[in-house]
JSON list of C-alpha atoms in Angstrom, two decimals:
[
{"chain": "A", "resi": 1, "resn": "UNK", "atom": "CA", "xyz": [0.14, 26.30, -24.70]},
{"chain": "A", "resi": 2, "resn": "UNK", "atom": "CA", "xyz": [0.29, 22.64, -25.52]},
{"chain": "A", "resi": 3, "resn": "UNK", "atom": "CA", "xyz": [2.71, 20.79, -23.23]},
{"chain": "A", "resi": 4, "resn": "UNK", "atom": "CA", "xyz": [2.36, 17.52, -25.20]},
{"chain": "A", "resi": 5, "resn": "UNK", "atom": "CA", "xyz": [0.63, 15.79, -22.35]},
{"chain": "A", "resi": 6, "resn": "UNK", "atom": "CA", "xyz": [3.49, 16.40, -19.90]},
{"chain": "A", "resi": 7, "resn": "UNK", "atom": "CA", "xyz": [1.21, 17.77, -17.11]},
{"chain": "A", "resi": 8, "resn": "UNK", "atom": "CA", "xyz": [-1.07, 14.84, -17.35]},
{"chain": "A", "resi": 9, "resn": "UNK", "atom": "CA", "xyz": [1.85, 12.34, -17.29]},
{"chain": "A", "resi": 10, "resn": "UNK", "atom": "CA", "xyz": [3.28, 14.16, -14.26]},
{"chain": "A", "resi": 11, "resn": "UNK", "atom": "CA", "xyz": [-0.07, 13.93, -12.52]},
{"chain": "A", "resi": 12, "resn": "UNK", "atom": "CA", "xyz": [-0.08, 10.08, -13.09]},
{"chain": "A", "resi": 13, "resn": "UNK", "atom": "CA", "xyz": [3.33, 9.85, -11.66]},
{"chain": "A", "resi": 14, "resn": "UNK", "atom": "CA", "xyz": [1.93, 11.25, -8.40]},
{"chain": "A", "resi": 15, "resn": "UNK", "atom": "CA", "xyz": [-0.41, 8.31, -7.88]},
{"chain": "A", "resi": 16, "resn": "UNK", "atom": "CA", "xyz": [0.82, 5.53, -5.68]},
{"chain": "A", "resi": 17, "resn": "UNK", "atom": "CA", "xyz": [-0.48, 2.15, -4.68]},
{"chain": "A", "resi": 18, "resn": "UNK", "atom": "CA", "xyz": [-0.09, 2.06, -0.88]},
{"chain": "A", "resi": 19, "resn": "UNK", "atom": "CA", "xyz": [-1.82, -1.38, -0.50]},
{"chain": "A", "resi": 20, "resn": "UNK", "atom": "CA", "xyz": [-4.21, -3.92, -1.72]},
{"chain": "A", "resi": 21, "resn": "UNK", "atom": "CA", "xyz": [-6.64, -6.38, -0.21]},
{"chain": "A", "resi": 22, "resn": "UNK", "atom": "CA", "xyz": [-8.32, -9.54, -1.67]},
{"chain": "A", "resi": 23, "resn": "UNK", "atom": "CA", "xyz": [-11.51, -11.11, -0.28]},
{"chain": "A", "resi": 24, "resn": "UNK", "atom": "CA", "xyz": [-13.59, -13.98, -1.29]},
{"chain": "A", "resi": 25, "resn": "UNK", "atom": "CA", "xyz": [-16.33, -16.49, -0.18]},
{"chain": "A", "resi": 26, "resn": "UNK", "atom": "CA", "xyz": [-15.27, -19.73, -2.06]},
{"chain": "A", "resi": 27, "resn": "UNK", "atom": "CA", "xyz": [-12.78, -20.74, 0.67]},
{"chain": "A", "resi": 28, "resn": "UNK", "atom": "CA", "xyz": [-15.75, -21.98, 2.77]},
{"chain": "A", "resi": 29, "resn": "UNK", "atom": "CA", "xyz": [-17.29, -24.28, -0.04]},
{"chain": "A", "resi": 30, "resn": "UNK", "atom": "CA", "xyz": [-17.27, -27.87, 1.21]},
{"chain": "A", "resi": 31, "resn": "UNK", "atom": "CA", "xyz": [-16.10, -27.06, 4.72]},
{"chain": "A", "resi": 32, "resn": "UNK", "atom": "CA", "xyz": [-18.02, -27.58, 7.95]},
{"chain": "A", "resi": 33, "resn": "UNK", "atom": "CA", "xyz": [-17.84, -23.72, 8.47]},
{"chain": "A", "resi": 34, "resn": "UNK", "atom": "CA", "xyz": [-19.37, -23.19, 5.12]},
{"chain": "A", "resi": 35, "resn": "UNK", "atom": "CA", "xyz": [-22.17, -25.76, 5.72]},
{"chain": "A", "resi": 36, "resn": "UNK", "atom": "CA", "xyz": [-23.04, -24.27, 9.04]},
{"chain": "A", "resi": 37, "resn": "UNK", "atom": "CA", "xyz": [-23.51, -20.70, 7.98]},
{"chain": "A", "resi": 38, "resn": "UNK", "atom": "CA", "xyz": [-25.95, -19.22, 5.44]},
{"chain": "A", "resi": 39, "resn": "UNK", "atom": "CA", "xyz": [-24.68, -18.61, 1.93]},
{"chain": "A", "resi": 40, "resn": "UNK", "atom": "CA", "xyz": [-23.10, -15.21, 1.81]},
{"chain": "A", "resi": 41, "resn": "UNK", "atom": "CA", "xyz": [-22.98, -14.75, 5.62]},
{"chain": "A", "resi": 42, "resn": "UNK", "atom": "CA", "xyz": [-19.19, -15.18, 5.75]},
{"chain": "A", "resi": 43, "resn": "UNK", "atom": "CA", "xyz": [-16.28, -13.66, 3.83]},
{"chain": "A", "resi": 44, "resn": "UNK", "atom": "CA", "xyz": [-12.58, -14.46, 3.97]},
{"chain": "A", "resi": 45, "resn": "UNK", "atom": "CA", "xyz": [-9.92, -11.91, 3.81]},
{"chain": "A", "resi": 46, "resn": "UNK", "atom": "CA", "xyz": [-7.45, -13.78, 1.60]},
{"chain": "A", "resi": 47, "resn": "UNK", "atom": "CA", "xyz": [-4.73, -11.14, 1.48]},
{"chain": "A", "resi": 48, "resn": "UNK", "atom": "CA", "xyz": [-3.78, -7.75, 2.88]},
{"chain": "A", "resi": 49, "resn": "UNK", "atom": "CA", "xyz": [-0.70, -6.16, 1.47]},
{"chain": "A", "resi": 50, "resn": "UNK", "atom": "CA", "xyz": [0.72, -2.81, 2.51]},
{"chain": "A", "resi": 51, "resn": "UNK", "atom": "CA", "xyz": [3.83, -1.31, 0.71]},
{"chain": "A", "resi": 52, "resn": "UNK", "atom": "CA", "xyz": [6.73, -1.02, 3.15]},
{"chain": "A", "resi": 53, "resn": "UNK", "atom": "CA", "xyz": [6.67, 2.82, 2.79]},
{"chain": "A", "resi": 54, "resn": "UNK", "atom": "CA", "xyz": [3.16, 3.05, 3.86]},
{"chain": "A", "resi": 55, "resn": "UNK", "atom": "CA", "xyz": [3.32, 0.68, 6.86]},
{"chain": "A", "resi": 56, "resn": "UNK", "atom": "CA", "xyz": [2.51, 1.92, 10.35]},
{"chain": "A", "resi": 57, "resn": "UNK", "atom": "CA", "xyz": [0.62, 4.96, 9.11]},
{"chain": "A", "resi": 58, "resn": "UNK", "atom": "CA", "xyz": [-3.06, 3.66, 8.81]},
{"chain": "A", "resi": 59, "resn": "UNK", "atom": "CA", "xyz": [-2.95, 2.10, 5.46]},
{"chain": "A", "resi": 60, "resn": "UNK", "atom": "CA", "xyz": [-3.85, -1.30, 6.62]},
{"chain": "A", "resi": 61, "resn": "UNK", "atom": "CA", "xyz": [-6.61, 0.11, 8.86]},
{"chain": "A", "resi": 62, "resn": "UNK", "atom": "CA", "xyz": [-8.15, 1.93, 5.94]},
{"chain": "A", "resi": 63, "resn": "UNK", "atom": "CA", "xyz": [-7.96, -1.20, 3.78]},
{"chain": "A", "resi": 64, "resn": "UNK", "atom": "CA", "xyz": [-9.71, -3.23, 6.51]},
{"chain": "A", "resi": 65, "resn": "UNK", "atom": "CA", "xyz": [-12.35, -0.47, 6.93]},
{"chain": "A", "resi": 66, "resn": "UNK", "atom": "CA", "xyz": [-12.99, -0.70, 3.20]},
{"chain": "A", "resi": 67, "resn": "UNK", "atom": "CA", "xyz": [-13.47, -4.52, 3.36]},
{"chain": "A", "resi": 68, "resn": "UNK", "atom": "CA", "xyz": [-15.88, -4.08, 6.37]},
{"chain": "A", "resi": 69, "resn": "UNK", "atom": "CA", "xyz": [-17.99, -1.53, 4.27]},
{"chain": "A", "resi": 70, "resn": "UNK", "atom": "CA", "xyz": [-18.12, -3.88, 1.26]},
{"chain": "A", "resi": 71, "resn": "UNK", "atom": "CA", "xyz": [-19.10, -6.75, 3.65]},
{"chain": "A", "resi": 72, "resn": "UNK", "atom": "CA", "xyz": [-21.82, -4.66, 5.26]},
{"chain": "A", "resi": 73, "resn": "UNK", "atom": "CA", "xyz": [-23.22, -3.86, 1.83]},
{"chain": "A", "resi": 74, "resn": "UNK", "atom": "CA", "xyz": [-23.13, -7.44, 0.82]},
{"chain": "A", "resi": 75, "resn": "UNK", "atom": "CA", "xyz": [-24.94, -8.38, 4.16]},
{"chain": "A", "resi": 76, "resn": "UNK", "atom": "CA", "xyz": [-21.96, -10.54, 5.35]},
{"chain": "A", "resi": 77, "resn": "UNK", "atom": "CA", "xyz": [-22.28, -11.29, 9.09]},
{"chain": "A", "resi": 78, "resn": "UNK", "atom": "CA", "xyz": [-18.74, -12.47, 9.85]},
{"chain": "A", "resi": 79, "resn": "UNK", "atom": "CA", "xyz": [-15.25, -11.81, 8.45]},
{"chain": "A", "resi": 80, "resn": "UNK", "atom": "CA", "xyz": [-12.50, -14.40, 8.72]},
{"chain": "A", "resi": 81, "resn": "UNK", "atom": "CA", "xyz": [-8.70, -14.18, 8.02]},
{"chain": "A", "resi": 82, "resn": "UNK", "atom": "CA", "xyz": [-5.46, -15.85, 8.88]},
{"chain": "A", "resi": 83, "resn": "UNK", "atom": "CA", "xyz": [-2.44, -13.95, 10.05]},
{"chain": "A", "resi": 84, "resn": "UNK", "atom": "CA", "xyz": [1.18, -15.17, 10.66]},
{"chain": "A", "resi": 85, "resn": "UNK", "atom": "CA", "xyz": [1.73, -15.35, 14.45]},
{"chain": "A", "resi": 86, "resn": "UNK", "atom": "CA", "xyz": [5.08, -13.58, 14.09]},
{"chain": "A", "resi": 87, "resn": "UNK", "atom": "CA", "xyz": [3.43, -10.52, 12.30]},
{"chain": "A", "resi": 88, "resn": "UNK", "atom": "CA", "xyz": [3.08, -8.45, 15.51]},
{"chain": "A", "resi": 89, "resn": "UNK", "atom": "CA", "xyz": [2.13, -5.25, 13.74]},
{"chain": "A", "resi": 90, "resn": "UNK", "atom": "CA", "xyz": [-0.78, -6.97, 11.78]},
{"chain": "A", "resi": 91, "resn": "UNK", "atom": "CA", "xyz": [-1.88, -8.76, 14.89]},
{"chain": "A", "resi": 92, "resn": "UNK", "atom": "CA", "xyz": [-2.05, -5.72, 16.82]},
{"chain": "A", "resi": 93, "resn": "UNK", "atom": "CA", "xyz": [-4.05, -3.83, 14.07]},
{"chain": "A", "resi": 94, "resn": "UNK", "atom": "CA", "xyz": [-6.50, -6.69, 13.81]},
{"chain": "A", "resi": 95, "resn": "UNK", "atom": "CA", "xyz": [-6.90, -6.76, 17.61]},
{"chain": "A", "resi": 96, "resn": "UNK", "atom": "CA", "xyz": [-7.47, -2.99, 17.57]},
{"chain": "A", "resi": 97, "resn": "UNK", "atom": "CA", "xyz": [-10.08, -3.38, 14.75]},
{"chain": "A", "resi": 98, "resn": "UNK", "atom": "CA", "xyz": [-12.09, -5.93, 16.84]},
{"chain": "A", "resi": 99, "resn": "UNK", "atom": "CA", "xyz": [-10.97, -9.24, 15.44]},
{"chain": "A", "resi": 100, "resn": "UNK", "atom": "CA", "xyz": [-10.85, -12.05, 17.86]},
{"chain": "A", "resi": 101, "resn": "UNK", "atom": "CA", "xyz": [-8.70, -15.19, 17.76]},
{"chain": "A", "resi": 102, "resn": "UNK", "atom": "CA", "xyz": [-10.71, -18.47, 17.04]},
{"chain": "A", "resi": 103, "resn": "UNK", "atom": "CA", "xyz": [-10.24, -21.34, 19.34]},
{"chain": "A", "resi": 104, "resn": "UNK", "atom": "CA", "xyz": [-7.84, -23.54, 17.42]},
{"chain": "A", "resi": 105, "resn": "UNK", "atom": "CA", "xyz": [-9.23, -26.64, 19.26]},
{"chain": "A", "resi": 106, "resn": "UNK", "atom": "CA", "xyz": [-12.54, -26.14, 17.70]},
{"chain": "A", "resi": 107, "resn": "UNK", "atom": "CA", "xyz": [-12.77, -28.96, 15.04]},
{"chain": "A", "resi": 108, "resn": "UNK", "atom": "CA", "xyz": [-14.87, -26.72, 12.70]},
{"chain": "A", "resi": 109, "resn": "UNK", "atom": "CA", "xyz": [-12.13, -24.10, 12.60]},
{"chain": "A", "resi": 110, "resn": "UNK", "atom": "CA", "xyz": [-9.44, -26.78, 12.51]},
{"chain": "A", "resi": 111, "resn": "UNK", "atom": "CA", "xyz": [-10.98, -28.23, 9.45]},
{"chain": "A", "resi": 112, "resn": "UNK", "atom": "CA", "xyz": [-11.32, -24.86, 7.75]},
{"chain": "A", "resi": 113, "resn": "UNK", "atom": "CA", "xyz": [-7.64, -23.90, 8.46]},
{"chain": "A", "resi": 114, "resn": "UNK", "atom": "CA", "xyz": [-6.47, -27.31, 7.15]},
{"chain": "A", "resi": 115, "resn": "UNK", "atom": "CA", "xyz": [-8.57, -26.96, 4.02]},
{"chain": "A", "resi": 116, "resn": "UNK", "atom": "CA", "xyz": [-6.54, -23.75, 3.35]},
{"chain": "A", "resi": 117, "resn": "UNK", "atom": "CA", "xyz": [-3.25, -25.52, 4.13]},
{"chain": "A", "resi": 118, "resn": "UNK", "atom": "CA", "xyz": [-2.62, -23.04, 6.81]},
{"chain": "A", "resi": 119, "resn": "UNK", "atom": "CA", "xyz": [-2.45, -25.47, 9.80]},
{"chain": "A", "resi": 120, "resn": "UNK", "atom": "CA", "xyz": [0.61, -25.08, 12.00]},
{"chain": "A", "resi": 121, "resn": "UNK", "atom": "CA", "xyz": [3.85, -26.04, 10.09]},
{"chain": "A", "resi": 122, "resn": "UNK", "atom": "CA", "xyz": [2.14, -26.62, 6.82]},
{"chain": "A", "resi": 123, "resn": "UNK", "atom": "CA", "xyz": [3.73, -23.55, 4.96]},
{"chain": "A", "resi": 124, "resn": "UNK", "atom": "CA", "xyz": [7.45, -23.69, 5.61]},
{"chain": "A", "resi": 125, "resn": "UNK", "atom": "CA", "xyz": [7.11, -24.22, 9.37]},
{"chain": "A", "resi": 126, "resn": "UNK", "atom": "CA", "xyz": [4.87, -21.04, 9.76]},
{"chain": "A", "resi": 127, "resn": "UNK", "atom": "CA", "xyz": [2.12, -20.74, 12.28]},
{"chain": "A", "resi": 128, "resn": "UNK", "atom": "CA", "xyz": [-1.21, -18.73, 11.78]},
{"chain": "A", "resi": 129, "resn": "UNK", "atom": "CA", "xyz": [-3.94, -17.45, 13.83]},
{"chain": "A", "resi": 130, "resn": "UNK", "atom": "CA", "xyz": [-7.51, -17.77, 12.67]},
{"chain": "A", "resi": 131, "resn": "UNK", "atom": "CA", "xyz": [-9.23, -14.37, 13.31]},
{"chain": "A", "resi": 132, "resn": "UNK", "atom": "CA", "xyz": [-12.86, -13.43, 13.11]},
{"chain": "A", "resi": 133, "resn": "UNK", "atom": "CA", "xyz": [-14.98, -10.38, 13.46]},
{"chain": "A", "resi": 134, "resn": "UNK", "atom": "CA", "xyz": [-18.78, -10.50, 13.73]},
{"chain": "A", "resi": 135, "resn": "UNK", "atom": "CA", "xyz": [-20.37, -7.52, 11.86]},
{"chain": "A", "resi": 136, "resn": "UNK", "atom": "CA", "xyz": [-23.74, -8.37, 13.45]},
{"chain": "A", "resi": 137, "resn": "UNK", "atom": "CA", "xyz": [-24.72, -8.91, 17.06]},
{"chain": "A", "resi": 138, "resn": "UNK", "atom": "CA", "xyz": [-26.00, -12.42, 16.57]},
{"chain": "A", "resi": 139, "resn": "UNK", "atom": "CA", "xyz": [-24.53, -14.24, 13.61]},
{"chain": "A", "resi": 140, "resn": "UNK", "atom": "CA", "xyz": [-26.62, -16.92, 11.94]},
{"chain": "A", "resi": 141, "resn": "UNK", "atom": "CA", "xyz": [-25.70, -20.59, 12.36]},
{"chain": "A", "resi": 142, "resn": "UNK", "atom": "CA", "xyz": [-27.69, -23.21, 10.45]},
{"chain": "A", "resi": 143, "resn": "UNK", "atom": "CA", "xyz": [-26.12, -25.94, 12.58]},
{"chain": "A", "resi": 144, "resn": "UNK", "atom": "CA", "xyz": [-24.96, -24.75, 16.06]},
{"chain": "A", "resi": 145, "resn": "UNK", "atom": "CA", "xyz": [-21.24, -23.91, 16.32]},
{"chain": "A", "resi": 146, "resn": "UNK", "atom": "CA", "xyz": [-20.92, -26.34, 19.35]},
{"chain": "A", "resi": 147, "resn": "UNK", "atom": "CA", "xyz": [-22.79, -29.19, 17.56]},
{"chain": "A", "resi": 148, "resn": "UNK", "atom": "CA", "xyz": [-20.28, -32.02, 17.16]},
{"chain": "A", "resi": 149, "resn": "UNK", "atom": "CA", "xyz": [-18.62, -32.64, 13.87]},
{"chain": "A", "resi": 150, "resn": "UNK", "atom": "CA", "xyz": [-19.01, -36.14, 12.63]},
{"chain": "A", "resi": 151, "resn": "UNK", "atom": "CA", "xyz": [-17.23, -37.74, 9.65]},
{"chain": "A", "resi": 152, "resn": "UNK", "atom": "CA", "xyz": [-19.51, -38.53, 6.73]},
{"chain": "A", "resi": 153, "resn": "UNK", "atom": "CA", "xyz": [-22.47, -36.95, 8.34]},
{"chain": "A", "resi": 154, "resn": "UNK", "atom": "CA", "xyz": [-25.43, -36.29, 5.96]},
{"chain": "A", "resi": 155, "resn": "UNK", "atom": "CA", "xyz": [-26.78, -33.05, 7.53]},
{"chain": "A", "resi": 156, "resn": "UNK", "atom": "CA", "xyz": [-28.89, -31.96, 4.37]},
{"chain": "A", "resi": 157, "resn": "UNK", "atom": "CA", "xyz": [-31.99, -34.06, 5.30]},
{"chain": "A", "resi": 158, "resn": "UNK", "atom": "CA", "xyz": [-31.39, -34.62, 8.98]},
{"chain": "A", "resi": 159, "resn": "UNK", "atom": "CA", "xyz": [-31.14, -38.37, 8.38]},
{"chain": "A", "resi": 160, "resn": "UNK", "atom": "CA", "xyz": [-29.37, -40.86, 6.12]},
{"chain": "A", "resi": 161, "resn": "UNK", "atom": "CA", "xyz": [-31.44, -42.47, 3.43]}
]
C-alpha cells in the first residue's frame, strides 16, 4: 500500500539536532601562538552549542569526543577553546574532559585571546578562560613557550637583515 511518503516524512520528523560544534585553525595565523607551533599542530574549538533540551545529559561530552577524534586523525597536538567564566556547566565539562586553564599572565596567550577580541571586558563586559588540552604527551614548540615575546622580532631567520 502506497502511503504517499508519509512514513518517510514521519521518520524525518524523529531526527533532532541536539548540538553542534565548529573548529578551525585560522585563528592562530599571525599570532605568537601560531608562530611557535608547527602548522596543523593546534586547533581552536570556535563554538560548542547544545540545545537546551539536550543539556546535562552527555551531548556536549559527545561533541567534544568527536572533536578530539577529528583532531587525532588530523594529527593535532593541542586543542584550545575559550569559555565564559560564568558558564559553570561548560567549565565543569571541560575540566572533566581534561582541559586545563591557561595562565592568563602569559603574553603568548594574552596576545592570542586579544586577537580574538575575547580579553576580559571586550565583549559586553564578559570574561573568558582560555583552556587547552594536549592530545600528545610532549607537544611540539618551534620557539619555546617560555621564550620572551618581543615586539617586531624577526624570528624567521634568527636575525634581522
